[in-house]
């Protein structure tokens, strides 16, 4: 029987009064020249390029020209940025506030209460409360704790590992999942039309109603005494089709655009949408899986809610859609299941870490 690996909670370190972070959280020197405090980074980036903001309510218009404009704005953002802020998404503000409050109240619990929900990554039980294991050659850790669980489809969720406190956590999260599933379909429709396919095509190829899973990760980033040395989440692309991000209005997200890191503004009533690897494969690279990371800061706790729209591990074949390849535009990716893609990506990451 495998021994459960003890992982220190970043919250404990942050609340212990340290003024220097442990060495396992210090990023390599090659990264440090462009790290810094997230609050300062947002202020500095105000005059630079900005992640597009798109009102997807335009897609509901009776005016065909307005609908086409919405498709074009989403297409352009997915091609050029791989990320966008969406507004006019239709999820009630009160529900989003309730979701944020439920997540905050869980993380406000004493540590020993949160530990009752601890996951066990060493045995493959990844759902629950956790912190990142040192799973690369340098043993680097990220300045965050998190809670992770499947939230949709409802018949596949395991409510026994969902927080029992606050009492409305389950109700609010279920309701949000249903609302977000509708938004996800709208985004797939827009993105499908954007590459010249019928509106329903891309979602059907991505897994459809039964085989697209919504996995939620609540990220908790404590205050950090040395934000120029650490990251909340290291630079990566998501393996999902799409990722939907909410936050507590504290900046930290950065995306890589035209050779530079761009800080995401806190746009009222918006959801950040990322293109992930799986959608990049389906569209043969027309839509770009965005490289992104999370910075930390000295003054404020940041909490984000990331929902990953992922295909079933084995039932969905990821390959460039035949309509998007030709003699002039050959397929850029070999067919693979989602499970194979995740394994290949982890293997590549381990190889890269081993050569550093």
XYZ file of C-alpha atoms in Angstrom:
356
model
C 0.000 0.000 0.000
C 1.370 3.395 -1.034
C 2.285 5.828 1.705
C 0.404 9.090 1.523
C 2.799 11.898 0.671
C 2.708 14.871 3.045
C 2.489 18.163 1.195
C 2.956 21.405 3.158
C 0.135 23.901 2.731
C 1.177 27.259 1.369
C -1.424 28.919 3.587
C 0.479 27.647 6.642
C 3.759 29.053 5.356
C 2.204 32.410 4.509
C 0.554 32.764 7.930
C 3.677 31.767 9.852
C 5.235 35.218 9.559
C 8.135 34.268 7.254
C 9.800 37.077 5.316
C 11.666 34.740 2.952
C 10.084 31.891 1.022
C 11.557 28.359 1.245
C 13.994 27.500 -1.538
C 11.663 24.932 -3.115
C 9.318 27.802 -4.062
C 12.052 29.963 -5.605
C 11.913 29.990 -9.397
C 15.096 29.519 -11.457
C 17.070 32.638 -12.340
C 16.056 32.362 -15.998
C 12.453 33.127 -14.964
C 13.068 35.784 -12.354
C 13.864 38.696 -14.657
C 10.205 38.920 -15.689
C 8.504 37.989 -12.413
C 7.167 40.502 -9.912
C 4.282 41.568 -7.717
C 0.970 40.933 -9.527
C -0.554 44.229 -8.351
C 2.393 46.227 -9.693
C 2.487 44.226 -12.929
C -1.156 45.062 -13.630
C -0.503 48.790 -13.145
C 2.522 48.683 -15.485
C 0.599 46.910 -18.237
C -2.240 49.427 -18.433
C -0.878 51.099 -21.585
C 0.138 47.891 -23.335
C -1.857 45.374 -25.384
C -5.058 44.206 -23.703
C -6.866 40.855 -23.824
C -9.978 41.327 -26.022
C -13.335 41.907 -24.306
C -16.286 40.389 -26.198
C -20.003 40.761 -25.514
C -21.353 37.342 -26.531
C -24.936 38.563 -26.056
C -24.483 39.920 -29.584
C -24.868 36.343 -30.793
C -28.518 36.419 -29.668
C -29.296 39.435 -31.869
C -31.981 39.353 -34.566
C -29.552 41.285 -36.752
C -27.403 38.897 -38.810
C -24.639 41.490 -39.132
C -24.386 41.751 -35.331
C -24.218 37.946 -34.999
C -21.490 37.798 -37.632
C -19.555 40.510 -35.809
C -19.687 38.427 -32.617
C -18.402 35.348 -34.468
C -15.571 37.383 -35.984
C -14.536 38.912 -32.637
C -14.411 35.488 -30.981
C -12.543 33.987 -33.963
C -9.975 36.797 -33.976
C -9.347 36.500 -30.223
C -8.974 32.697 -30.410
C -6.586 32.930 -33.386
C -4.437 35.838 -32.214
C -4.585 35.585 -28.419
C -6.023 32.201 -27.440
C -7.837 34.024 -24.634
C -10.635 36.561 -24.189
C -12.847 38.188 -21.567
C -16.508 37.441 -22.262
C -19.340 39.630 -20.953
C -23.061 39.314 -21.645
C -22.748 35.609 -20.839
C -26.105 35.450 -19.059
C -25.004 33.844 -15.784
C -26.707 35.844 -13.004
C -24.310 38.077 -11.065
C -25.933 36.908 -7.830
C -25.039 33.286 -8.624
C -21.429 34.172 -9.393
C -21.221 36.154 -6.139
C -22.628 33.131 -4.263
C -20.065 30.836 -5.884
C -17.239 33.184 -4.892
C -18.544 33.487 -1.352
C -18.896 29.704 -0.967
C -15.320 29.122 -2.131
C -13.947 31.871 0.097
C -15.791 30.517 3.137
C -14.353 27.049 2.540
C -10.809 28.410 2.430
C -11.524 30.531 5.516
C -12.024 27.298 7.495
C -9.272 26.245 9.919
C -6.595 24.163 8.229
C -7.540 21.010 10.115
C -11.090 21.260 8.739
C -9.860 21.631 5.169
C -7.509 18.662 5.636
C -10.559 16.404 6.052
C -10.990 16.840 2.289
C -7.314 16.263 1.420
C -6.583 14.469 -1.815
C -3.862 11.830 -2.232
C -2.014 12.534 -5.470
C 0.481 9.718 -4.875
C -2.333 7.159 -5.132
C -4.080 8.884 -8.037
C -6.881 10.466 -5.968
C -6.612 13.964 -7.374
C -10.027 15.324 -6.384
C -10.177 17.229 -3.124
C -8.063 19.741 -1.184
C -4.398 19.855 -2.114
C -1.141 21.585 -2.934
C 1.213 20.819 -5.783
C 3.655 17.939 -5.408
C 7.283 18.489 -6.411
C 6.889 16.525 -9.624
C 9.710 17.973 -11.674
C 13.466 17.513 -11.620
C 14.155 20.762 -9.769
C 11.553 20.113 -7.090
C 9.969 23.533 -7.558
C 6.618 24.223 -5.964
C 3.915 26.779 -6.680
C 2.561 29.359 -4.216
C -0.998 28.024 -4.052
C -3.362 25.570 -2.415
C -6.481 24.387 -4.227
C -9.695 22.383 -4.198
C -10.412 20.278 -7.289
C -13.442 18.257 -8.327
C -15.611 17.230 -11.264
C -18.718 19.437 -11.377
C -20.584 18.267 -14.528
C -22.221 16.054 -15.820
C -24.058 15.678 -12.536
C -24.437 11.890 -12.890
C -20.645 11.512 -12.852
C -19.882 13.722 -9.864
C -18.840 12.405 -6.460
C -20.607 14.601 -3.922
C -18.955 12.764 -1.022
C -15.759 14.746 -1.598
C -17.437 18.140 -2.101
C -17.224 20.536 0.847
C -20.041 20.254 3.393
C -19.249 23.778 4.531
C -20.498 26.277 3.736
C -23.908 24.547 3.648
C -24.851 26.031 0.265
C -21.609 24.990 -1.496
C -23.158 21.986 -3.276
C -26.367 23.769 -4.307
C -24.569 26.844 -5.611
C -21.894 24.851 -7.456
C -24.448 22.581 -9.137
C -26.455 25.583 -10.276
C -23.358 27.357 -11.603
C -22.274 24.219 -13.490
C -25.610 24.055 -15.329
C -25.421 27.731 -16.268
C -21.806 27.449 -17.414
C -22.639 24.395 -19.534
C -25.013 26.614 -21.548
C -22.295 29.259 -21.975
C -19.868 26.558 -23.090
C -22.226 25.480 -25.875
C -22.538 29.086 -27.040
C -18.742 29.433 -27.122
C -18.392 26.207 -29.115
C -21.045 27.452 -31.569
C -19.229 30.753 -32.045
C -15.852 29.044 -32.440
C -17.278 26.475 -34.868
C -18.756 29.161 -37.119
C -15.449 31.005 -36.863
C -13.621 28.221 -38.738
C -16.370 27.838 -41.321
C -18.097 24.812 -39.792
C -21.782 24.411 -38.843
C -22.488 25.834 -35.389
C -23.012 22.413 -33.728
C -20.038 20.667 -35.358
C -17.190 21.604 -33.035
C -18.978 20.712 -29.794
C -20.116 17.374 -31.252
C -16.533 16.516 -32.246
C -15.290 17.690 -28.841
C -17.477 15.134 -27.038
C -21.007 16.512 -27.019
C -23.266 16.671 -23.972
C -22.219 13.292 -22.561
C -18.468 13.325 -23.097
C -17.364 16.830 -22.204
C -16.578 17.077 -18.508
C -16.413 20.270 -16.464
C -13.641 20.036 -13.852
C -13.411 22.875 -11.326
C -10.246 23.938 -9.536
C -10.524 26.667 -6.893
C -7.035 28.168 -6.611
C -6.079 29.879 -3.352
C -2.990 32.129 -3.574
C -1.919 33.457 -0.135
C 0.032 36.676 0.273
C 3.674 36.086 -0.645
C 6.577 37.926 1.047
C 8.778 37.622 -2.069
C 6.522 37.738 -5.147
C 9.461 38.456 -7.454
C 10.821 34.971 -6.696
C 7.662 32.843 -6.815
C 4.687 32.032 -9.015
C 1.169 30.986 -8.129
C 1.020 28.765 -11.198
C 3.989 28.228 -13.509
C 3.743 28.935 -17.243
C 1.673 26.286 -19.033
C -1.065 25.646 -21.554
C -4.281 23.903 -20.500
C -5.006 20.416 -21.821
C -8.743 21.192 -22.026
C -10.860 22.306 -24.987
C -11.777 25.524 -23.181
C -11.113 26.895 -19.705
C -13.380 29.394 -17.921
C -11.881 31.599 -15.201
C -13.508 33.660 -12.460
C -11.591 35.424 -9.680
C -12.057 37.581 -6.600
C -11.048 40.772 -8.453
C -7.399 40.494 -7.444
C -5.084 40.443 -10.504
C -2.528 37.723 -11.144
C -3.276 36.057 -14.487
C -0.756 36.736 -17.232
C -0.830 35.480 -20.832
C 2.058 35.297 -23.298
C 1.370 37.481 -26.320
C 3.796 38.528 -29.050
C 6.821 37.553 -26.982
C 5.770 39.329 -23.780
C 3.741 38.612 -20.643
C 0.492 40.599 -20.544
C -1.444 41.041 -17.284
C -5.184 40.390 -17.477
C -7.270 43.319 -16.275
C -10.072 42.738 -13.788
C -13.063 43.311 -16.085
C -16.384 43.642 -14.193
C -18.948 40.861 -14.782
C -16.623 38.976 -17.122
C -15.407 35.406 -17.448
C -11.955 34.763 -18.893
C -12.016 32.043 -21.568
C -8.840 30.208 -22.611
C -8.370 28.030 -25.661
C -6.735 24.755 -24.581
C -4.654 22.063 -26.307
C -7.617 19.848 -27.216
C -9.362 22.602 -29.189
C -6.088 23.586 -30.847
C -5.746 19.992 -32.086
C -9.335 19.805 -33.388
C -8.903 23.066 -35.314
C -5.467 22.010 -36.640
C -3.792 24.934 -34.927
C -6.158 27.656 -36.161
C -7.075 28.390 -32.547
C -4.091 28.738 -30.213
C -3.753 27.126 -26.789
C -2.598 30.097 -24.756
C 0.537 30.006 -22.596
C -0.322 31.560 -19.252
C 0.753 31.754 -15.603
C -0.294 33.199 -12.262
C 1.677 35.829 -10.355
C 1.327 36.463 -6.620
C 1.516 39.594 -4.483
C 2.406 40.820 -0.984
C -0.867 42.506 -0.036
C -3.921 40.488 -1.055
C -5.094 36.883 -1.140
C -6.142 35.916 -4.656
C -8.745 33.225 -5.326
C -9.674 32.018 -8.798
C -12.228 29.500 -10.035
C -10.929 27.660 -13.115
C -13.354 25.324 -14.897
C -11.805 23.046 -17.511
C -14.047 21.715 -20.293
C -12.299 18.440 -21.043
C -13.139 15.504 -23.314
C -13.664 12.050 -21.842
C -10.256 10.405 -21.393
C -10.860 7.514 -23.813
C -14.110 8.076 -25.722
C -13.141 11.146 -27.759
C -10.489 11.015 -30.487
C -8.551 14.250 -30.724
C -7.409 14.859 -34.287
C -7.555 17.733 -36.780
C -11.043 17.798 -38.264
C -11.080 16.621 -41.899
C -12.794 19.846 -43.000
C -9.789 21.830 -41.757
C -7.013 19.889 -43.523
C -6.077 19.709 -47.193
C -3.101 19.064 -49.463
C -2.022 22.635 -48.816
C -2.789 22.488 -45.093
C -1.788 19.016 -43.844
C -2.650 17.854 -40.321
C -0.244 19.235 -37.709
C -1.129 16.717 -34.978
C -1.277 12.939 -34.741
C -4.611 11.476 -33.555
C -4.707 10.702 -29.843
C -7.155 10.226 -26.998
C -7.243 12.829 -24.247
C -5.526 10.364 -21.894
C -2.729 9.851 -24.441
C -2.324 13.607 -24.887
C -2.012 14.166 -21.127
C 0.568 11.347 -20.846
C 2.587 12.698 -23.772
C 2.576 16.175 -22.276
C 3.685 14.942 -18.838
C 6.419 12.807 -20.408
C 7.694 15.767 -22.426
C 7.666 17.976 -19.320
C 9.614 15.386 -17.322
C 12.178 15.068 -20.109
C 12.615 18.840 -20.300
C 13.007 19.102 -16.518
C 15.580 16.312 -16.488
C 17.777 18.165 -19.000
C 17.869 21.406 -16.970
